[in-house]
Coordinates of C-alpha atoms and ligand atoms in Angstrom, one line a residue:
M1 CA -95.8 131.7 175.9
K2 CA -95.9 134.5 178.5
S3 CA -97.9 132.5 180.9
L4 CA -95.5 129.6 180.5
I5 CA -92.6 131.8 181.5
F6 CA -94.6 133.2 184.3
G7 CA -95.5 129.6 185.5
A8 CA -91.9 128.6 185.3
A9 CA -90.8 131.7 187.3
V10 CA -93.4 130.9 190.0
C11 CA -92.2 127.3 190.2
L12 CA -88.6 128.4 190.5
L13 CA -89.6 130.8 193.2
L14 CA -91.4 128.2 195.2
L15 CA -88.5 125.8 194.8
G16 CA -86.2 128.5 196.0
L17 CA -88.3 129.1 199.0
L18 CA -88.3 125.3 199.8
F19 CA -84.5 125.2 199.7
L20 CA -83.9 128.6 201.3
P21 CA -84.0 127.5 204.9
A22 CA -81.2 124.9 204.4
C23 CA -79.0 127.2 202.3
S24 CA -79.3 130.2 204.5
Q25 CA -78.2 128.3 207.5
V26 CA -75.1 126.5 206.4
K27 CA -72.2 128.4 204.9
R28 CA -71.0 127.0 201.5
L29 CA -67.6 125.3 201.7
S30 CA -66.5 127.1 198.6
S31 CA -66.8 130.4 200.5
Y32 CA -63.4 129.4 202.0
D33 CA -61.7 129.1 198.6
S34 CA -59.7 132.3 198.7
Q35 CA -57.9 131.1 201.9
A36 CA -57.7 127.5 200.7
K37 CA -56.2 128.6 197.3
E38 CA -53.7 131.0 198.9
L39 CA -52.4 128.2 201.2
L40 CA -52.4 125.8 198.2
S41 CA -50.1 128.2 196.3
L42 CA -47.5 127.8 199.0
M43 CA -47.5 124.0 199.0
T44 CA -45.0 121.6 197.4
L45 CA -46.3 118.5 195.6
E46 CA -45.3 116.4 198.6
E47 CA -47.2 118.7 201.0
K48 CA -50.2 118.4 198.8
I49 CA -50.1 114.6 198.6
G50 CA -49.6 114.4 202.3
Q51 CA -52.9 116.1 202.7
M52 CA -54.5 113.4 200.6
T53 CA -52.9 110.6 202.7
Q54 CA -54.7 109.0 205.7
P55 CA -52.7 106.3 207.6
E56 CA -54.1 104.5 210.6
Q57 CA -52.7 105.6 214.0
G58 CA -51.2 102.2 215.0
P59 CA -49.0 101.7 211.9
L60 CA -48.2 105.4 211.8
L61 CA -46.9 105.6 215.3
E62 CA -44.4 102.8 214.6
N63 CA -42.7 105.7 212.9
P64 CA -44.0 108.9 214.3
G65 CA -41.5 110.9 212.3
D66 CA -43.6 110.0 209.2
I67 CA -46.1 112.7 210.1
Q68 CA -43.5 115.3 209.3
K69 CA -41.7 113.3 206.6
Y70 CA -44.9 112.7 204.6
F71 CA -46.7 115.9 205.6
I72 CA -49.6 113.7 206.8
G73 CA -52.9 115.6 206.7
S74 CA -55.3 113.1 208.3
V75 CA -55.2 110.0 210.5
L76 CA -57.8 107.4 211.4
S77 CA -58.6 104.9 214.0
G78 CA -60.5 102.0 212.5
G79 CA -62.7 99.6 214.3
N80 CA -59.8 97.9 216.2
S81 CA -57.5 100.8 216.6
D82 CA -57.2 101.6 220.3
P83 CA -54.5 103.7 221.7
A84 CA -51.4 101.7 222.6
E85 CA -51.8 103.1 226.2
G86 CA -55.2 101.3 226.4
N87 CA -58.8 102.1 225.9
S88 CA -59.7 105.0 228.2
L89 CA -60.9 108.5 227.7
E90 CA -57.5 109.8 228.9
A91 CA -55.6 107.5 226.5
W92 CA -57.6 108.5 223.5
T93 CA -57.2 112.1 224.2
N94 CA -53.4 111.7 224.7
L95 CA -53.2 109.8 221.4
Y96 CA -55.0 112.6 219.5
D97 CA -52.9 115.3 221.1
R98 CA -49.7 113.5 220.4
I99 CA -50.5 113.2 216.7
Q100 CA -51.7 116.8 216.5
A101 CA -48.5 118.0 218.1
E102 CA -46.4 116.2 215.4
A103 CA -48.5 117.7 212.6
L104 CA -48.0 121.2 214.0
K105 CA -44.3 120.8 213.6
T106 CA -44.5 120.5 209.8
R107 CA -43.4 123.5 207.7
L108 CA -46.9 124.8 207.1
A109 CA -48.3 123.5 210.4
I110 CA -51.6 122.3 208.8
P111 CA -53.5 120.5 211.6
I112 CA -54.4 116.8 211.3
L113 CA -58.0 115.9 210.7
Y114 CA -58.6 112.8 212.9
G115 CA -61.4 110.4 211.8
I116 CA -63.1 107.6 213.6
D117 CA -66.3 105.5 213.3
A118 CA -68.5 107.2 215.9
V119 CA -71.5 105.3 214.4
H120 CA -73.8 105.0 217.4
G121 CA -72.2 107.4 219.8
H122 CA -68.3 107.6 220.2
S123 CA -68.6 103.8 219.9
N124 CA -64.9 102.8 220.0
V125 CA -64.3 104.5 223.4
L126 CA -65.0 102.7 226.7
S127 CA -67.7 104.4 228.8
A128 CA -69.1 106.5 225.9
V129 CA -72.9 106.5 225.7
M130 CA -73.9 104.1 223.0
F131 CA -77.1 105.0 221.1
P132 CA -79.3 102.5 219.2
H133 CA -77.9 101.6 215.8
N134 CA -79.5 103.3 212.9
I135 CA -82.0 100.6 212.2
G136 CA -83.6 101.4 215.6
L137 CA -83.4 105.1 215.0
G138 CA -85.2 104.5 211.8
C139 CA -88.2 103.1 213.8
T140 CA -88.5 106.4 215.7
R141 CA -89.0 108.3 212.4
D142 CA -87.9 111.3 214.6
P143 CA -85.4 113.7 213.0
V144 CA -85.4 116.0 216.0
L145 CA -84.2 113.1 218.2
V146 CA -81.6 112.0 215.6
E147 CA -80.3 115.6 215.5
K148 CA -80.0 115.7 219.3
I149 CA -78.1 112.4 219.2
G150 CA -75.8 113.9 216.6
R151 CA -75.0 116.8 218.9
I152 CA -74.2 114.6 221.8
T153 CA -72.1 112.3 219.7
A154 CA -70.2 115.3 218.4
E155 CA -69.6 116.5 222.0
E156 CA -68.3 113.1 223.1
V157 CA -66.0 112.8 220.1
R158 CA -64.7 116.3 220.7
A159 CA -63.9 115.3 224.3
T160 CA -61.1 113.1 222.8
G161 CA -60.0 115.8 220.5
I162 CA -61.1 113.9 217.5
Q163 CA -63.0 116.1 214.9
W164 CA -64.4 113.7 212.3
T165 CA -66.7 110.8 212.2
F166 CA -67.3 108.3 209.4
S167 CA -71.1 108.6 209.8
P168 CA -74.0 108.8 209.1
C169 CA -74.3 105.6 207.1
V170 CA -77.1 106.5 204.6
A171 CA -77.2 103.1 203.0
V172 CA -80.7 101.9 202.0
P173 CA -80.4 98.2 202.6
Q174 CA -82.6 96.2 200.3
D175 CA -81.8 92.7 201.6
I176 CA -81.6 92.0 205.3
R177 CA -79.2 89.1 204.8
W178 CA -76.6 91.9 204.5
G179 CA -74.4 92.2 207.6
R180 CA -74.6 96.0 207.5
T181 CA -78.4 96.2 207.5
Y182 CA -78.4 97.7 211.0
E183 CA -76.2 100.5 209.9
G184 CA -79.0 101.8 207.6
F185 CA -81.9 103.8 208.9
S186 CA -84.4 102.0 206.7
E187 CA -85.2 100.2 203.5
D188 CA -87.2 103.3 202.6
P189 CA -85.3 106.1 200.9
A190 CA -87.6 108.8 202.4
V191 CA -86.7 107.7 205.9
V192 CA -83.0 107.6 205.2
R193 CA -83.3 111.0 203.6
S194 CA -84.9 112.7 206.6
L195 CA -82.8 111.0 209.3
G196 CA -79.5 111.2 207.3
E197 CA -80.0 114.9 207.0
A198 CA -80.8 115.3 210.7
A199 CA -77.7 113.3 211.7
V200 CA -75.5 115.6 209.6
R201 CA -77.2 118.7 211.0
G202 CA -76.7 117.3 214.5
M203 CA -73.0 116.5 214.2
Q204 CA -71.9 119.4 212.0
G205 CA -74.2 121.9 213.5
V206 CA -75.1 125.1 211.6
D207 CA -71.5 126.1 211.9
L208 CA -68.8 123.5 211.2
G209 CA -66.4 125.9 212.9
H210 CA -68.1 125.6 216.3
P211 CA -65.8 123.9 218.8
L212 CA -68.5 121.3 219.6
S213 CA -69.2 120.4 215.9
I214 CA -67.5 117.5 214.1
L215 CA -67.2 116.8 210.5
A216 CA -69.7 114.2 209.3
C217 CA -69.2 111.7 206.5
A218 CA -72.1 110.2 204.5
K219 CA -71.3 106.7 203.4
H220 CA -71.0 104.4 201.4
Y221 CA -71.6 106.2 198.2
V222 CA -73.6 104.7 196.5
G223 CA -75.8 101.7 196.3
D224 CA -74.0 99.7 199.0
G225 CA -77.3 98.4 200.2
G226 CA -78.4 97.2 196.8
T227 CA -75.9 94.5 196.0
S228 CA -77.0 91.1 194.8
A229 CA -76.3 88.0 196.8
T230 CA -73.7 85.7 195.5
T231 CA -72.1 82.5 196.6
A232 CA -69.3 82.8 194.0
G233 CA -66.7 83.9 196.6
R234 CA -64.5 86.9 196.4
P235 CA -61.0 87.7 195.5
G236 CA -58.9 87.4 198.7
V237 CA -61.5 85.4 200.5
P238 CA -60.1 82.2 202.1
P239 CA -61.4 79.0 200.3
A240 CA -63.1 77.9 203.5
N241 CA -65.5 80.8 203.0
M242 CA -66.1 80.3 199.3
G243 CA -69.6 78.9 198.8
R244 CA -71.1 81.0 201.5
L245 CA -73.5 83.9 200.8
W246 CA -72.0 87.3 200.3
L247 CA -73.7 90.7 199.9
D248 CA -71.1 93.0 201.4
Q249 CA -68.9 94.8 199.0
G250 CA -70.7 93.2 196.1
D251 CA -72.2 94.5 192.9
T252 CA -75.4 96.6 192.6
K253 CA -76.9 95.6 189.3
I254 CA -79.6 98.3 188.7
D255 CA -80.1 101.0 186.1
E256 CA -79.3 104.6 186.8
A257 CA -82.9 105.6 187.4
T258 CA -83.3 103.0 190.1
L259 CA -80.0 104.0 191.6
R260 CA -81.2 107.5 191.8
R261 CA -84.6 106.7 193.2
I262 CA -83.5 104.3 196.0
H263 CA -79.9 105.0 196.8
L264 CA -79.2 108.7 196.0
P265 CA -81.7 110.6 198.1
G266 CA -79.7 110.2 201.3
Y267 CA -76.7 111.9 199.6
I268 CA -78.9 114.7 198.2
A269 CA -80.1 115.4 201.7
A270 CA -76.6 115.2 203.2
V271 CA -75.2 117.6 200.6
N272 CA -78.1 120.0 201.2
S273 CA -77.2 120.0 204.9
G274 CA -73.6 120.8 204.1
V275 CA -71.9 117.5 204.7
G276 CA -68.2 118.0 204.4
S277 CA -67.1 114.5 203.5
I278 CA -68.5 111.4 201.7
M279 CA -67.0 107.9 201.6
P280 CA -67.3 106.0 198.3
S281 CA -68.4 102.4 198.7
Y282 CA -66.3 99.3 198.4
S283 CA -69.2 97.9 196.3
S284 CA -69.6 98.2 192.5
W285 CA -72.3 99.5 190.3
N286 CA -72.9 97.3 187.3
G287 CA -69.4 95.8 187.6
T288 CA -67.5 99.1 188.2
R289 CA -66.1 99.8 191.7
C290 CA -67.7 103.0 193.0
S291 CA -64.2 104.0 194.0
A292 CA -63.2 103.9 190.3
S293 CA -66.3 105.6 188.9
K294 CA -65.8 109.1 187.4
R295 CA -69.5 109.0 186.6
L296 CA -70.5 108.6 190.2
L297 CA -67.8 110.5 192.0
T298 CA -67.2 113.5 189.7
E299 CA -70.1 113.8 187.3
I300 CA -73.1 113.0 189.6
L301 CA -71.8 113.9 193.1
K302 CA -69.5 116.9 192.5
Q303 CA -70.8 118.4 189.3
E304 CA -74.5 117.6 189.4
L305 CA -75.2 117.6 193.1
G306 CA -72.7 120.3 193.8
F307 CA -70.9 118.5 196.6
E308 CA -68.0 120.9 197.7
G309 CA -66.4 118.7 200.4
F310 CA -64.0 115.9 199.8
L311 CA -64.2 112.2 199.2
I312 CA -62.4 109.8 201.6
S313 CA -61.8 106.2 200.3
D314 CA -62.9 103.3 202.4
Y315 CA -60.3 101.2 204.3
N316 CA -57.8 99.9 201.7
A317 CA -60.5 100.3 199.1
I318 CA -58.3 101.9 196.4
G319 CA -56.2 98.7 196.2
Q320 CA -59.3 96.8 195.2
V321 CA -59.7 98.8 192.1
K322 CA -58.9 96.7 189.0
P323 CA -57.6 96.0 186.4
G324 CA -54.0 96.6 187.1
D325 CA -51.6 96.9 190.0
Y326 CA -51.8 99.2 193.0
K327 CA -50.3 102.1 191.1
G328 CA -52.9 101.7 188.4
A329 CA -55.6 101.5 191.0
I330 CA -54.5 104.8 192.5
E331 CA -54.4 106.4 189.1
I332 CA -58.0 105.3 188.3
S333 CA -59.4 106.2 191.7
I334 CA -57.8 109.7 192.0
N335 CA -58.7 110.5 188.4
A336 CA -62.3 109.4 189.1
G337 CA -62.5 112.0 191.8
M338 CA -61.2 110.4 195.1
D339 CA -59.7 113.2 197.2
M340 CA -58.2 111.5 200.3
A341 CA -57.0 107.9 200.6
M342 CA -57.6 105.7 203.7
E343 CA -54.4 103.6 203.5
P344 CA -54.1 102.2 207.0
D345 CA -50.6 100.7 206.7
H346 CA -49.2 101.2 203.2
Y347 CA -49.6 105.0 203.2
R348 CA -45.9 105.4 202.3
D349 CA -46.5 103.4 199.1
F350 CA -49.6 105.4 198.3
F351 CA -47.6 108.6 198.8
E352 CA -44.7 107.6 196.6
K353 CA -46.8 106.1 193.8
L354 CA -49.1 109.1 193.6
K355 CA -46.1 111.3 193.4
E356 CA -44.7 109.2 190.5
L357 CA -48.1 109.3 188.8
V358 CA -48.1 113.1 188.9
H359 CA -44.5 113.3 187.5
E360 CA -45.4 110.9 184.7
G361 CA -48.4 113.0 183.8
R362 CA -50.9 110.2 184.5
V363 CA -52.6 112.2 187.3
P364 CA -52.9 115.8 186.3
M365 CA -51.8 118.5 188.7
S366 CA -55.2 120.1 188.4
R367 CA -56.8 117.0 189.9
I368 CA -54.3 117.1 192.9
D369 CA -55.1 120.8 193.3
D370 CA -58.8 120.2 193.3
A371 CA -58.5 117.4 195.9
V372 CA -56.3 119.5 198.2
T373 CA -58.5 122.6 197.8
R374 CA -61.5 120.5 198.9
I375 CA -59.7 119.2 201.9
L376 CA -58.4 122.6 202.9
R377 CA -61.8 124.2 202.4
V378 CA -63.1 121.8 205.1
K379 CA -60.2 122.5 207.4
F380 CA -60.8 126.3 207.1
A381 CA -64.5 125.8 207.6
M382 CA -63.8 123.8 210.7
G383 CA -61.6 126.5 212.2
L384 CA -58.5 124.2 212.1
M385 CA -56.5 126.9 210.4
D386 CA -57.4 129.5 213.0
K387 CA -54.2 130.6 214.5
N388 CA -56.0 131.9 217.6
R389 CA -57.5 128.6 218.4
S390 CA -55.9 125.6 220.1
Q391 CA -56.1 122.5 218.0
F392 CA -55.5 120.3 221.1
A393 CA -58.3 118.5 222.8
D394 CA -60.5 120.4 225.2
R395 CA -60.3 118.3 228.3
K396 CA -63.0 120.2 230.0
L397 CA -65.4 118.1 227.9
H398 CA -64.3 115.0 229.8
G399 CA -66.8 116.1 232.5
S400 CA -69.9 115.4 230.4
F401 CA -68.5 112.3 228.6
G402 CA -70.9 109.4 229.1
S403 CA -72.9 111.6 231.5
A404 CA -76.3 111.0 232.9
S405 CA -77.8 113.7 230.7
H406 CA -76.3 112.1 227.6
R407 CA -77.6 108.7 228.7
A408 CA -81.1 110.1 229.2
V409 CA -81.3 111.0 225.5
A410 CA -80.1 107.5 224.6
R411 CA -82.8 106.1 226.9
E412 CA -85.4 108.2 225.1
A413 CA -84.1 106.9 221.8
V414 CA -84.4 103.3 223.0
R415 CA -88.0 103.6 224.1
K416 CA -89.0 105.4 220.9
S417 CA -87.3 102.7 218.7
L418 CA -89.0 99.7 220.2
V419 CA -91.6 98.1 217.9
L420 CA -94.4 96.2 219.5
L421 CA -95.3 93.3 217.1
K422 CA -97.8 91.4 219.3
N423 CA -99.7 92.0 222.5
E424 CA -102.2 89.3 223.2
G425 CA -104.7 89.8 226.1
R426 CA -103.0 93.1 227.0
T427 CA -99.9 91.3 228.4
L428 CA -98.2 94.6 228.2
P429 CA -97.7 96.9 230.0
I430 CA -96.7 95.0 233.1
S431 CA -97.7 96.3 236.5
R432 CA -94.7 97.3 238.6
K433 CA -96.4 95.6 241.5
I434 CA -96.4 92.2 239.8
A435 CA -95.5 89.5 242.3
H436 CA -92.8 87.6 240.5
I437 CA -91.0 88.1 237.2
H438 CA -88.5 85.6 235.6
V439 CA -86.0 87.2 233.2
C440 CA -84.1 85.0 230.9
G441 CA -82.4 84.6 227.5
K442 CA -78.8 85.1 226.4
S443 CA -79.2 88.8 225.9
A444 CA -81.1 89.6 229.1
D445 CA -77.9 90.5 231.0
N446 CA -75.6 91.4 228.1
I447 CA -74.6 94.9 227.2
G448 CA -72.4 93.6 224.4
N449 CA -75.4 91.9 222.6
Q450 CA -77.5 95.1 223.2
C451 CA -74.8 97.2 221.5
G452 CA -74.0 94.9 218.5
G453 CA -71.0 95.5 216.2
W454 CA -68.9 98.7 216.0
T455 CA -68.9 98.8 219.8
V456 CA -65.4 99.2 221.4
Q457 CA -64.3 96.6 218.8
W458 CA -65.0 96.4 215.1
Q459 CA -67.0 93.2 215.4
G460 CA -68.4 94.1 218.9
Q461 CA -68.4 91.4 221.6
S462 CA -70.9 89.6 223.8
G463 CA -70.7 90.4 227.5
N464 CA -69.5 93.4 229.5
V465 CA -68.0 95.4 226.6
T466 CA -68.3 98.8 228.2
P467 CA -69.0 100.1 231.7
G468 CA -71.8 102.5 232.5
G469 CA -74.9 101.0 230.8
T470 CA -77.9 99.1 232.0
T471 CA -78.8 95.6 230.8
V472 CA -82.5 94.6 230.5
L473 CA -82.2 92.6 233.7
D474 CA -80.8 95.5 235.6
A475 CA -83.5 97.8 234.1
V476 CA -86.3 95.4 235.1
K477 CA -84.9 95.1 238.7
A478 CA -84.8 98.9 238.9
A479 CA -88.3 99.4 237.6
V480 CA -90.3 97.0 239.8
S481 CA -91.8 97.6 243.2
G482 CA -89.9 96.6 246.3
A483 CA -92.3 93.7 246.8
T484 CA -91.7 92.2 243.4
R485 CA -89.4 89.2 243.1
V486 CA -87.2 89.1 240.0
N487 CA -85.1 86.0 239.2
Y488 CA -82.9 85.2 236.3
S489 CA -81.6 82.3 234.3
E490 CA -79.9 82.4 231.0
D491 CA -81.8 79.3 229.6
G492 CA -85.3 79.9 231.0
T493 CA -85.2 77.2 233.6
G494 CA -86.1 77.8 237.2
A495 CA -89.1 80.0 236.4
Q496 CA -91.6 78.0 238.5
G497 CA -94.1 80.2 240.2
A498 CA -93.4 83.3 238.1
S499 CA -96.4 85.4 237.2
L500 CA -94.7 86.4 234.0
A501 CA -91.5 86.0 232.1
I502 CA -89.4 88.2 229.9
A503 CA -87.2 86.4 227.4
V504 CA -84.5 88.5 225.7
I505 CA -83.1 86.7 222.7
G506 CA -81.7 87.3 219.2
E507 CA -78.4 87.9 217.4
R508 CA -74.8 88.2 218.7
P509 CA -72.6 91.0 217.6
Y510 CA -71.1 91.2 214.1
A511 CA -70.0 93.8 211.6
E512 CA -69.8 94.1 207.8
G513 CA -69.5 90.9 205.7
V514 CA -69.0 88.8 208.7
G515 CA -72.7 89.3 209.4
D516 CA -73.8 88.3 205.9
R517 CA -76.2 85.4 206.6
S518 CA -78.2 83.0 204.4
D519 CA -80.2 81.9 207.5
L520 CA -81.9 84.3 209.9
A521 CA -83.5 81.6 212.1
L522 CA -83.4 82.0 215.8
E523 CA -80.8 80.0 217.6
A524 CA -81.9 76.8 219.2
E525 CA -81.1 78.0 222.7
D526 CA -83.4 81.0 222.1
I527 CA -86.3 78.8 221.1
R528 CA -85.6 76.5 224.1
A529 CA -85.6 79.4 226.6
V530 CA -89.1 80.3 225.4
D531 CA -90.2 76.7 225.4
N532 CA -89.0 76.2 228.9
L533 CA -91.3 79.1 230.1
K534 CA -94.3 78.0 228.0
S535 CA -94.1 74.4 229.3
L536 CA -94.8 75.9 232.8
G537 CA -97.7 77.9 231.3
I538 CA -96.1 81.3 232.2
P539 CA -97.1 84.3 230.0
V540 CA -94.0 85.3 228.1
V541 CA -92.9 88.7 226.8
V542 CA -90.2 88.2 224.1
I543 CA -87.7 91.0 223.4
L544 CA -85.7 90.4 220.3
I545 CA -82.3 92.1 220.2
S546 CA -81.0 91.9 216.6
G547 CA -79.5 93.8 213.8
R548 CA -82.4 93.1 211.5
P549 CA -85.7 91.2 211.3
M550 CA -85.3 87.5 211.9
I551 CA -87.5 84.4 211.1
I552 CA -89.5 84.3 214.3
N553 CA -92.7 82.5 213.5
S554 CA -92.7 79.7 216.1
V555 CA -91.6 81.9 218.9
L556 CA -94.0 84.6 217.9
A557 CA -96.8 82.1 218.0
R558 CA -96.0 81.1 221.6
A559 CA -95.2 84.6 222.8
D560 CA -97.9 86.6 224.5
A561 CA -96.2 89.8 223.7
F562 CA -93.3 90.5 221.3
I563 CA -91.1 93.6 221.0
A564 CA -88.4 94.1 218.3
A565 CA -85.7 96.2 220.0
F566 CA -83.1 96.0 217.3
L567 CA -79.7 97.0 218.8
P568 CA -80.6 99.5 221.5
G569 CA -77.1 100.3 222.9
T570 CA -76.2 100.8 226.5
E571 CA -79.4 102.2 227.9
G572 CA -81.6 99.1 228.7
Q573 CA -83.8 101.3 230.9
G574 CA -85.5 102.5 227.7
I575 CA -86.9 99.0 227.4
A576 CA -88.3 99.0 230.9
D577 CA -89.9 102.4 230.3
V578 CA -92.1 100.8 227.7
V579 CA -92.6 97.4 229.2
F580 CA -93.8 98.8 232.5
G581 CA -96.0 101.4 230.7
D582 CA -94.4 104.7 231.6
Y583 CA -94.4 105.3 227.9
G584 CA -96.5 103.7 225.2
P585 CA -94.7 102.0 222.3
T586 CA -94.5 104.3 219.3
G587 CA -91.9 102.7 217.1
K588 CA -92.7 101.7 213.5
L589 CA -90.8 99.1 211.6
S590 CA -88.0 100.6 209.4
F591 CA -87.8 97.3 207.4
S592 CA -90.3 94.8 206.1
W593 CA -90.4 91.7 208.2
P594 CA -90.3 88.4 206.3
K595 CA -92.2 85.1 207.0
S596 CA -89.4 83.0 205.6
M597 CA -85.9 83.2 204.1
D598 CA -87.1 82.3 200.6
Q599 CA -89.0 85.6 200.5
L600 CA -85.7 87.5 200.6
P601 CA -84.9 90.0 199.3
L602 CA -88.2 91.5 200.5
N603 CA -88.8 95.3 200.5
T604 CA -91.3 97.9 199.4
N605 CA -89.1 98.9 196.4
G606 CA -89.7 95.5 194.7
P607 CA -92.8 94.3 192.8
K608 CA -96.0 95.3 194.7
D609 CA -97.9 92.1 193.8
E610 CA -95.2 89.9 195.4
Y611 CA -95.1 91.9 198.7
A612 CA -96.4 89.6 201.4
P613 CA -94.4 90.2 204.5
L614 CA -95.2 88.9 208.0
F615 CA -95.2 92.6 209.1
P616 CA -95.0 95.4 206.6
L617 CA -92.7 98.4 206.7
G618 CA -94.2 100.9 209.1
Y619 CA -96.0 98.3 211.3
G620 CA -96.1 98.8 215.0
L621 CA -98.7 98.4 217.7
S622 CA -99.3 100.7 220.6
Y623 CA -101.2 100.7 223.9
Ligands
BGC1 C1 -60.7 97.6 210.9 C2 -62.0 98.3 210.6 C3 -62.2 98.1 209.1 C4 -62.0 96.7 208.7 C5 -62.0 96.6 207.2 C6 -60.7 96.2 210.5 O1 -59.5 95.6 210.9 O2 -60.6 97.7 212.3 O3 -62.0 99.6 210.9 O4 -63.4 98.6 208.8 O5 -60.8 96.1 209.1 O6 -62.1 95.3 206.7
BGC2 C1 -66.0 100.4 206.6 C2 -66.3 101.8 206.8 C3 -65.5 102.4 207.9 C4 -64.0 102.2 207.7 C5 -63.1 102.7 208.7 C6 -64.5 100.1 206.5 O1 -64.2 98.8 206.5 O2 -66.6 99.9 205.4 O3 -67.7 101.9 207.1 O4 -65.7 103.7 208.1 O5 -63.8 100.8 207.5 O6 -63.2 101.9 209.9

């Protein structure tokens, strides 16, 4: 018995030592409770509900007086929510300052927390540095780099005054047909865990109150990457889209042990590194919307994992909670543990209905107080309540926005994220002194395709979406010797006489369910471009720009070398760094690569005897 107790004590001690470094760095959010509770005691019900209400800036500024009238505590810009003045660093900063100035006129002058999807850099803002999407960062397996990216992202977000990002996405996508696959670091929970933790550490820093830290948001809790494919359509989906494959916002049909093993580790890591906010998922778990699940939101996340920050609902997600009307949905979701509601345009309705629910005793005052305490804790921890500190944007930070030093880190991330899948006859690296290179393919001269979705616009866009980056074509031109001839065609014609060709092909931008696909074959024009080169007998290096693995067999067979670049962002020079051999390729696949669509879903969490990918998770050649 004695030795058992001794053994248990040693175990506890060792466990304690393991967790000590994380705990001793980050201050607990509940350590701000005395201040938060004191402020709470001064607040009316309306002031409390205002803290729980998050409108989108566009609809809100149609009635700017609403900030005071409804005591609004938070505002967001969604994927298509540019300032009315236009999309410039100046305009974003003015927008933030204008909203903050309104909030500071309210009775208690509680500052606004402004949230935005800075998901690969400050990605809504023109001229920001855009980093590779998470799928590419997953291939780096490099938490130090991901932390550095977090710091830079925080600095660029702060340059606009904004203090909160809806990232990192710690989804663990299990089916690459999902349009949000690229938002996840990996199909492997261990990779998501380590990089998710690093991203939170980077953005929030050790001290959330530091003027260059921003509040992070782990999303989408939980199991968003585990939904089953359906063709049964969706409520609210136009009939024209019925019959097509859906994964996004679907139902994750797995037992609790599997949910915990695959989808929970990223949240455990985020909570350990002090994440101040978490976004419940649109998706369901065994038929119950996550946004309605007391088991998930309150019992597991808050009580068991000890999450002390607040929960922000996804865009209009509360209204999707059924059964019942909107008021019933609010009742279910808030009682389940939702703390703040992202209600882009019917925020007034949310405010009024929640007030009624409290008066009718359907939402207890204790729940409201808990939600507001959680929000205020975070505001205190962030220094928002510090009377000696300006809550307006620090425009001095404009100087380093999209700067060369920030781009250098993105370039490093690009080169570390590339995965070399084939390199026959040492085609790579290419000599800088090569006589003549032909560059082709629809993504060879296309920053928009490099950046993917969530870039300037929600869905992203092909073409010149943002100034300041480098396309692959530009990067090749910059890398070769003065004597090398580089010519370009989109379709791979006109390559006669070239010593080698680089074909840059793949997917065009998309976001969320719009990118759910039942077919991941390459487009005919991509295959044709490679064929045009091969018909001339020219060695071809294929660079695939895509949000996920695709079905590449025929092109892979004809390519002499093949690099999976995923969605590298603005810094195409990272690709040239590897192609011309300044750096060897080190990236390892963050997802299993299928041979055919009928293998999907394919991942290492499924049955081992059925796992027969074209390239396994972790694959990647070097030279
Ligand atoms: C918004 C996005 C949002 C999406 C939700 C878009 O209009 O811009 O931020 O994620 O709607 O479906
Ligand atoms: C997405 C979230 C995003 C939010 C705000 C939603 O549609 O699911 O990931 O943070 O919109 O744009």
